[in-house]
């Protein structure tokens, strides 16, 4: 294949030149080298910071702060009250404030809040800071979904979503918590967890402010010509992670008991694909922002309600909580099937009506419903 070959679904540059496959790969590699590490580490820190409460509980937070009854569960829920309340302002902010600066600013602010958690000695203090953490972390998911749509072609987005929506925090979080537990200082161990996580997050937030561009046109790592190529790449989107027998038998029995827990790890795969479908199947700047924020809203609602199904009186089996999770998984499977059917029927209807891909201008701010040449992926 020669350098003049046009990559699939690409468009011409503004000066009429065609984007070659070689140019496309070169520009994409530069974007991957700068944008992907920044957003992947940001999401890893978000997961790590949210899990910090659980790690802190292992090291005595509940005892030292005198938590009683459902107070620990409420610390999990109150985070998402702040998260939910901030989504409406986010709908405006993510379209008005440069994306890198906004995301980096939120990272820096929630890192500071994590450090403040180390100073808390009561439920009231913990709850207040947890609420603020939710406020500042609310921007993460909408911002990263917009990063996908601004920098990558539709067929490239699922892999990139899988990269930044990683499970590294789950892999390394426990190890880091264990390592921090061996710090012998003047403070309780759980306070060091928040101080260390928070300090790292603040430092990385400053880096994001300085290094993450808002869009290809402002990319410091691309030449003027490469900026045009990067914009041309996404124009075609039409969207504007030797034992004895007895011990061996016990091991197999334990493995069987934990099979459901192991299988839940696969949940991240459809979740990542669902996030990718959102950016691939939504067109129009306003609609993309609205849908991104809507996902974050329902995500927050679920996380507010979810912990309340796990009643302390039902420990350690939590039958109500497990039952609620099973029902939620069943509903998710059904809605996935309905979404497939809806996309299939919409595409077939547009094919029958004679609406061809490319009829509308790629840069027009049309929604996927208004642009009859738009085709849904599924």
Short mmCIF file of C-alpha atoms in Angstrom, two decimals:
data_model
loop_
_atom_site.label_atom_id
_atom_site.label_comp_id
_atom_site.label_asym_id
_atom_site.label_seq_id
_atom_site.Cartn_x
_atom_site.Cartn_y
_atom_site.Cartn_z
CA UNK A 1 0.00 0.00 0.00
CA UNK A 2 1.51 3.35 -1.01
CA UNK A 3 1.71 6.60 0.90
CA UNK A 4 -1.09 7.99 -1.29
CA UNK A 5 -3.56 5.42 -0.02
CA UNK A 6 -6.44 7.04 1.80
CA UNK A 7 -7.26 5.56 5.17
CA UNK A 8 -10.76 4.18 5.49
CA UNK A 9 -13.43 6.77 6.19
CA UNK A 10 -10.91 9.63 6.11
CA UNK A 11 -11.64 13.04 4.62
CA UNK A 12 -9.54 15.44 2.63
CA UNK A 13 -7.61 18.23 4.30
CA UNK A 14 -8.82 21.79 4.07
CA UNK A 15 -6.45 22.51 1.19
CA UNK A 16 -7.80 19.57 -0.81
CA UNK A 17 -4.91 17.19 -0.14
CA UNK A 18 -5.67 13.64 0.88
CA UNK A 19 -4.61 12.18 4.22
CA UNK A 20 -2.31 9.24 3.51
CA UNK A 21 -2.12 6.13 5.64
CA UNK A 22 1.46 6.97 6.62
CA UNK A 23 0.47 10.46 7.77
CA UNK A 24 -2.52 9.09 9.63
CA UNK A 25 -0.38 6.61 11.57
CA UNK A 26 2.26 9.22 12.35
CA UNK A 27 -0.24 11.70 13.75
CA UNK A 28 -2.11 9.00 15.68
CA UNK A 29 1.15 7.78 17.23
CA UNK A 30 1.96 11.29 18.45
CA UNK A 31 -1.51 11.64 19.94
CA UNK A 32 -1.21 8.25 21.63
CA UNK A 33 2.19 9.15 23.07
CA UNK A 34 0.90 12.32 24.77
CA UNK A 35 -2.86 12.09 25.31
CA UNK A 36 -3.25 8.43 26.28
CA UNK A 37 -0.74 8.37 29.16
CA UNK A 38 -2.26 11.51 30.65
CA UNK A 39 -5.87 10.31 30.60
CA UNK A 40 -5.00 6.72 31.58
CA UNK A 41 -3.04 7.84 34.64
CA UNK A 42 -5.80 10.32 35.53
CA UNK A 43 -8.41 7.57 35.52
CA UNK A 44 -6.12 5.24 37.48
CA UNK A 45 -5.69 7.92 40.14
CA UNK A 46 -9.47 8.44 40.21
CA UNK A 47 -10.07 4.75 40.90
CA UNK A 48 -7.22 4.62 43.40
CA UNK A 49 -8.49 7.68 45.25
CA UNK A 50 -12.05 6.35 45.42
CA UNK A 51 -10.79 3.01 46.73
CA UNK A 52 -8.70 4.83 49.31
CA UNK A 53 -11.63 4.85 51.74
CA UNK A 54 -11.74 1.05 51.68
CA UNK A 55 -8.00 0.74 52.19
CA UNK A 56 -8.16 3.26 55.04
CA UNK A 57 -10.90 1.23 56.72
CA UNK A 58 -8.62 -1.80 56.76
CA UNK A 59 -6.04 0.27 58.65
CA UNK A 60 -8.39 1.48 61.37
CA UNK A 61 -10.27 4.51 60.01
CA UNK A 62 -13.63 3.36 61.41
CA UNK A 63 -12.23 2.89 64.91
CA UNK A 64 -10.14 6.06 65.00
CA UNK A 65 -12.98 8.28 63.75
CA UNK A 66 -15.64 6.54 65.89
CA UNK A 67 -17.94 5.55 63.01
CA UNK A 68 -21.12 3.73 64.01
CA UNK A 69 -23.90 1.81 62.27
CA UNK A 70 -24.38 2.81 58.64
CA UNK A 71 -22.04 5.79 58.79
CA UNK A 72 -19.30 4.04 56.84
CA UNK A 73 -21.84 3.12 54.11
CA UNK A 74 -22.96 6.74 54.00
CA UNK A 75 -19.39 7.83 53.40
CA UNK A 76 -19.56 5.74 50.23
CA UNK A 77 -22.88 7.26 49.17
CA UNK A 78 -22.26 10.91 50.02
CA UNK A 79 -19.40 11.06 47.53
CA UNK A 80 -21.95 10.56 44.76
CA UNK A 81 -24.28 13.27 46.05
CA UNK A 82 -21.49 15.72 45.30
CA UNK A 83 -20.76 13.91 42.03
CA UNK A 84 -24.40 14.10 40.97
CA UNK A 85 -24.87 17.73 41.98
CA UNK A 86 -21.90 18.84 39.89
CA UNK A 87 -22.99 17.20 36.63
CA UNK A 88 -25.33 20.01 35.57
CA UNK A 89 -22.59 22.66 35.94
CA UNK A 90 -20.26 20.25 34.13
CA UNK A 91 -22.59 20.28 31.14
CA UNK A 92 -21.72 23.96 30.68
CA UNK A 93 -18.13 23.95 31.95
CA UNK A 94 -16.76 21.18 29.72
CA UNK A 95 -17.86 23.10 26.63
CA UNK A 96 -16.58 26.50 27.79
CA UNK A 97 -13.35 25.81 29.70
CA UNK A 98 -10.31 24.29 27.92
CA UNK A 99 -10.57 20.57 28.56
CA UNK A 100 -7.01 20.02 29.79
CA UNK A 101 -7.12 22.92 32.22
CA UNK A 102 -10.50 21.94 33.59
CA UNK A 103 -9.59 18.29 34.05
CA UNK A 104 -6.22 19.19 35.57
CA UNK A 105 -7.81 21.74 37.89
CA UNK A 106 -10.30 19.17 39.15
CA UNK A 107 -7.50 16.64 39.67
CA UNK A 108 -5.54 19.16 41.71
CA UNK A 109 -8.58 20.10 43.80
CA UNK A 110 -9.59 16.55 44.62
CA UNK A 111 -5.98 15.68 45.46
CA UNK A 112 -6.06 18.52 47.96
CA UNK A 113 -9.30 17.14 49.42
CA UNK A 114 -7.67 13.74 49.84
CA UNK A 115 -4.91 15.33 51.87
CA UNK A 116 -7.57 17.00 54.04
CA UNK A 117 -9.14 13.59 54.76
CA UNK A 118 -5.99 12.77 56.70
CA UNK A 119 -6.91 15.52 59.17
CA UNK A 120 -10.48 14.29 59.82
CA UNK A 121 -11.42 12.79 63.19
CA UNK A 122 -15.21 12.45 62.92
CA UNK A 123 -17.99 11.36 60.60
CA UNK A 124 -18.95 14.99 59.95
CA UNK A 125 -15.48 15.89 58.75
CA UNK A 126 -15.12 12.78 56.61
CA UNK A 127 -18.58 13.27 55.07
CA UNK A 128 -17.88 16.91 54.18
CA UNK A 129 -14.61 16.13 52.41
CA UNK A 130 -16.08 13.05 50.70
CA UNK A 131 -18.85 15.27 49.30
CA UNK A 132 -16.25 17.71 47.93
CA UNK A 133 -14.31 14.81 46.41
CA UNK A 134 -17.44 13.89 44.47
CA UNK A 135 -17.83 17.47 43.26
CA UNK A 136 -14.32 17.61 41.84
CA UNK A 137 -14.23 14.07 40.47
CA UNK A 138 -17.53 14.53 38.60
CA UNK A 139 -15.67 15.97 35.62
CA UNK A 140 -13.54 12.87 35.04
CA UNK A 141 -15.85 10.65 32.98
CA UNK A 142 -17.43 13.40 30.80
CA UNK A 143 -13.99 14.90 30.09
CA UNK A 144 -12.43 11.59 29.09
CA UNK A 145 -15.34 10.74 26.81
CA UNK A 146 -14.86 14.09 25.09
CA UNK A 147 -11.14 13.38 24.76
CA UNK A 148 -12.07 10.23 22.83
CA UNK A 149 -14.34 12.06 20.41
CA UNK A 150 -11.98 15.02 19.86
CA UNK A 151 -8.83 13.02 19.16
CA UNK A 152 -9.80 9.62 17.75
CA UNK A 153 -11.73 8.08 14.88
CA UNK A 154 -14.76 6.00 15.76
CA UNK A 155 -13.05 2.65 15.11
CA UNK A 156 -10.11 3.71 17.30
CA UNK A 157 -12.18 4.68 20.32
CA UNK A 158 -13.01 1.26 21.87
CA UNK A 159 -9.33 0.35 22.31
CA UNK A 160 -8.48 3.78 23.71
CA UNK A 161 -11.41 3.62 26.13
CA UNK A 162 -10.15 0.24 27.31
CA UNK A 163 -6.71 1.77 27.86
CA UNK A 164 -7.82 4.70 29.99
CA UNK A 165 -10.68 2.86 31.70
CA UNK A 166 -8.17 0.41 33.13
CA UNK A 167 -8.16 -1.68 36.28
CA UNK A 168 -4.59 -0.90 37.33
CA UNK A 169 -5.86 0.75 40.50
CA UNK A 170 -7.41 -2.55 41.53
CA UNK A 171 -4.16 -4.36 40.82
CA UNK A 172 -1.81 -1.97 42.59
CA UNK A 173 -4.11 -0.38 45.16
CA UNK A 174 -3.89 -3.24 47.63
CA UNK A 175 -0.13 -3.53 47.15
CA UNK A 176 0.35 0.19 47.76
CA UNK A 177 -1.89 0.06 50.82
CA UNK A 178 0.14 -2.84 52.20
CA UNK A 179 3.39 -0.97 51.57
CA UNK A 180 2.09 2.21 53.19
CA UNK A 181 1.01 0.10 56.15
CA UNK A 182 4.66 -0.48 56.95
CA UNK A 183 5.32 3.23 57.47
CA UNK A 184 5.95 3.75 61.17
CA UNK A 185 5.46 7.41 61.94
CA UNK A 186 3.60 9.80 64.20
CA UNK A 187 0.29 9.36 62.32
CA UNK A 188 -2.07 6.41 61.97
CA UNK A 189 -1.50 4.36 58.81
CA UNK A 190 -4.78 5.35 57.15
CA UNK A 191 -3.81 9.03 57.32
CA UNK A 192 -0.62 8.31 55.37
CA UNK A 193 -2.73 6.63 52.67
CA UNK A 194 -4.71 9.82 52.07
CA UNK A 195 -1.65 12.07 52.31
CA UNK A 196 0.36 10.06 49.79
CA UNK A 197 -2.51 9.51 47.34
CA UNK A 198 -3.50 13.16 47.59
CA UNK A 199 -0.01 14.55 47.07
CA UNK A 200 0.55 12.43 43.97
CA UNK A 201 -2.83 13.50 42.55
CA UNK A 202 -2.09 17.20 43.10
CA UNK A 203 1.26 16.92 41.32
CA UNK A 204 -0.27 15.04 38.40
CA UNK A 205 -3.12 17.54 38.15
CA UNK A 206 -0.61 20.33 37.59
CA UNK A 207 1.03 18.24 34.85
CA UNK A 208 -2.34 17.73 33.11
CA UNK A 209 -3.01 21.48 33.17
CA UNK A 210 0.30 22.08 31.42
CA UNK A 211 0.41 19.12 29.02
CA UNK A 212 -3.13 18.14 27.90
CA UNK A 213 -4.35 20.25 24.93
CA UNK A 214 -8.00 21.13 24.53
CA UNK A 215 -8.20 19.89 20.93
CA UNK A 216 -5.94 19.15 17.92
CA UNK A 217 -5.82 22.82 16.88
CA UNK A 218 -4.08 23.72 20.17
CA UNK A 219 -1.80 20.67 20.42
CA UNK A 220 1.70 21.77 21.39
CA UNK A 221 3.21 18.48 20.17
CA UNK A 222 1.86 18.73 16.60
CA UNK A 223 3.18 20.86 13.76
CA UNK A 224 0.72 23.17 11.93
CA UNK A 225 0.35 20.59 9.16
CA UNK A 226 -0.18 17.76 11.63
CA UNK A 227 -2.87 19.76 13.41
CA UNK A 228 -4.84 19.88 10.16
CA UNK A 229 -4.32 16.15 9.71
CA UNK A 230 -5.51 15.44 13.26
CA UNK A 231 -8.67 17.45 12.63
CA UNK A 232 -9.25 15.70 9.30
CA UNK A 233 -8.93 12.31 11.00
CA UNK A 234 -11.89 12.94 13.29
CA UNK A 235 -14.02 14.85 10.77
CA UNK A 236 -15.23 11.54 9.33
CA UNK A 237 -16.71 10.59 12.72
CA UNK A 238 -19.73 12.75 11.88
CA UNK A 239 -19.92 13.51 15.57
CA UNK A 240 -18.82 17.56 14.90
CA UNK A 241 -7.75 -4.62 31.63
CA UNK A 242 3.66 -29.93 45.87
CA UNK A 243 0.41 -29.81 47.98
CA UNK A 244 -1.44 -32.65 49.63
CA UNK A 245 -4.63 -34.05 48.15
CA UNK A 246 -6.66 -32.61 50.99
CA UNK A 247 -5.26 -29.10 50.52
CA UNK A 248 -5.75 -29.34 46.75
CA UNK A 249 -9.38 -30.29 47.29
CA UNK A 250 -9.86 -27.36 49.65
CA UNK A 251 -8.28 -25.10 47.06
CA UNK A 252 -10.72 -26.28 44.39
CA UNK A 253 -13.64 -25.75 46.76
CA UNK A 254 -12.49 -22.22 47.51
CA UNK A 255 -12.07 -21.52 43.81
CA UNK A 256 -15.64 -22.70 43.21
CA UNK A 257 -16.96 -20.45 45.99
CA UNK A 258 -15.21 -17.46 44.46
CA UNK A 259 -16.17 -18.21 40.86
CA UNK A 260 -18.83 -15.50 40.88
CA UNK A 261 -16.34 -12.96 42.17
CA UNK A 262 -13.89 -13.88 39.42
CA UNK A 263 -16.58 -13.63 36.74
CA UNK A 264 -17.51 -10.13 37.90
CA UNK A 265 -14.11 -9.01 36.70
CA UNK A 266 -15.40 -9.37 33.14
CA UNK A 267 -17.93 -6.61 33.87
CA UNK A 268 -15.38 -4.00 32.82
CA UNK A 269 -15.36 -5.30 29.23
CA UNK A 270 -19.00 -4.46 28.34
CA UNK A 271 -18.81 -1.26 30.39
CA UNK A 272 -15.84 -0.05 28.37
CA UNK A 273 -17.60 -0.95 25.11
CA UNK A 274 -20.72 0.89 26.28
CA UNK A 275 -18.70 4.04 26.90
CA UNK A 276 -17.17 3.72 23.44
CA UNK A 277 -20.61 3.35 21.86
CA UNK A 278 -21.66 6.59 23.52
CA UNK A 279 -18.96 8.58 21.75
CA UNK A 280 -19.29 6.66 18.48
CA UNK A 281 -23.09 6.79 18.23
CA UNK A 282 -23.72 10.36 19.38
CA UNK A 283 -23.29 13.31 17.02
CA UNK A 284 -23.54 17.05 17.64
CA UNK A 285 -21.45 19.00 20.16
CA UNK A 286 -24.36 19.82 22.48
CA UNK A 287 -25.83 16.33 22.38
CA UNK A 288 -22.45 14.67 23.00
CA UNK A 289 -21.91 16.87 26.06
CA UNK A 290 -25.43 16.17 27.33
CA UNK A 291 -25.15 12.39 26.87
CA UNK A 292 -21.70 12.30 28.52
CA UNK A 293 -23.04 14.15 31.54
CA UNK A 294 -26.19 11.98 31.61
CA UNK A 295 -24.07 8.84 31.88
CA UNK A 296 -22.20 10.39 34.79
CA UNK A 297 -25.50 11.36 36.45
CA UNK A 298 -26.91 7.83 36.34
CA UNK A 299 -23.51 6.49 37.40
CA UNK A 300 -23.69 8.74 40.45
CA UNK A 301 -27.30 7.78 41.27
CA UNK A 302 -26.39 4.10 41.13
CA UNK A 303 -23.47 4.62 43.45
CA UNK A 304 -25.59 6.61 45.90
CA UNK A 305 -28.26 3.93 46.07
CA UNK A 306 -26.00 0.88 45.79
CA UNK A 307 -24.21 0.97 49.16
CA UNK A 308 -27.53 1.30 50.99
CA UNK A 309 -28.52 -2.22 49.90
CA UNK A 310 -25.62 -3.58 51.92
CA UNK A 311 -27.10 -3.45 55.42
CA UNK A 312 -24.72 -3.82 58.34
CA UNK A 313 -27.31 -6.07 60.02
CA UNK A 314 -26.93 -8.60 57.17
CA UNK A 315 -23.14 -8.96 57.47
CA UNK A 316 -21.32 -10.98 56.27
CA UNK A 317 -23.72 -12.38 53.65
CA UNK A 318 -25.49 -9.17 52.54
CA UNK A 319 -28.32 -11.02 50.81
CA UNK A 320 -30.18 -7.82 49.90
CA UNK A 321 -27.09 -6.24 48.34
CA UNK A 322 -26.15 -9.33 46.33
CA UNK A 323 -29.74 -9.69 45.14
CA UNK A 324 -29.83 -6.06 44.02
CA UNK A 325 -26.61 -6.55 42.06
CA UNK A 326 -28.01 -9.62 40.31
CA UNK A 327 -31.15 -7.71 39.32
CA UNK A 328 -29.06 -4.82 38.01
CA UNK A 329 -26.91 -7.14 35.90
CA UNK A 330 -30.04 -8.74 34.42
CA UNK A 331 -31.51 -5.33 33.50
CA UNK A 332 -28.20 -4.29 31.93
CA UNK A 333 -28.12 -7.41 29.78
CA UNK A 334 -31.67 -6.76 28.58
CA UNK A 335 -31.04 -3.10 27.75
CA UNK A 336 -27.94 -4.08 25.78
CA UNK A 337 -30.09 -6.34 23.63
CA UNK A 338 -32.70 -3.63 23.10
CA UNK A 339 -29.99 -1.15 22.11
CA UNK A 340 -28.62 -3.57 19.51
CA UNK A 341 -32.09 -3.95 17.97
CA UNK A 342 -32.68 -0.18 17.97
CA UNK A 343 -29.37 0.53 16.20
CA UNK A 344 -29.96 -2.22 13.65
CA UNK A 345 -33.45 -0.98 12.81
CA UNK A 346 -32.34 2.66 12.58
CA UNK A 347 -29.55 1.79 10.13
CA UNK A 348 -31.85 -0.38 8.03
CA UNK A 349 -34.47 2.38 7.89
CA UNK A 350 -31.88 4.88 6.65
CA UNK A 351 -30.59 2.45 4.04
CA UNK A 352 -34.12 1.92 2.74
CA UNK A 353 -34.78 5.65 2.56
CA UNK A 354 -31.71 6.11 0.37
CA UNK A 355 -29.72 8.21 2.84
CA UNK A 356 -26.10 7.67 1.88
CA UNK A 357 -23.08 8.16 4.12
CA UNK A 358 -21.39 11.45 3.29
CA UNK A 359 -24.56 13.29 2.19
CA UNK A 360 -24.22 15.83 5.01
CA UNK A 361 -21.13 17.89 5.66
CA UNK A 362 -18.97 16.24 8.29
CA UNK A 363 -18.39 19.50 10.14
CA UNK A 364 -22.07 20.47 10.48
CA UNK A 365 -23.30 20.38 14.07
CA UNK A 366 -26.08 17.87 13.39
CA UNK A 367 -27.19 15.24 15.86
CA UNK A 368 -27.20 11.59 14.85
CA UNK A 369 -31.00 11.80 14.54
CA UNK A 370 -30.85 14.85 12.24
CA UNK A 371 -28.01 13.55 10.07
CA UNK A 372 -29.69 10.86 7.96
CA UNK A 373 -26.33 9.78 6.54
CA UNK A 374 -25.11 8.86 10.03
CA UNK A 375 -24.78 5.12 10.69
CA UNK A 376 -24.79 3.62 14.18
CA UNK A 377 -22.14 1.10 15.18
CA UNK A 378 -23.03 -1.91 17.33
#
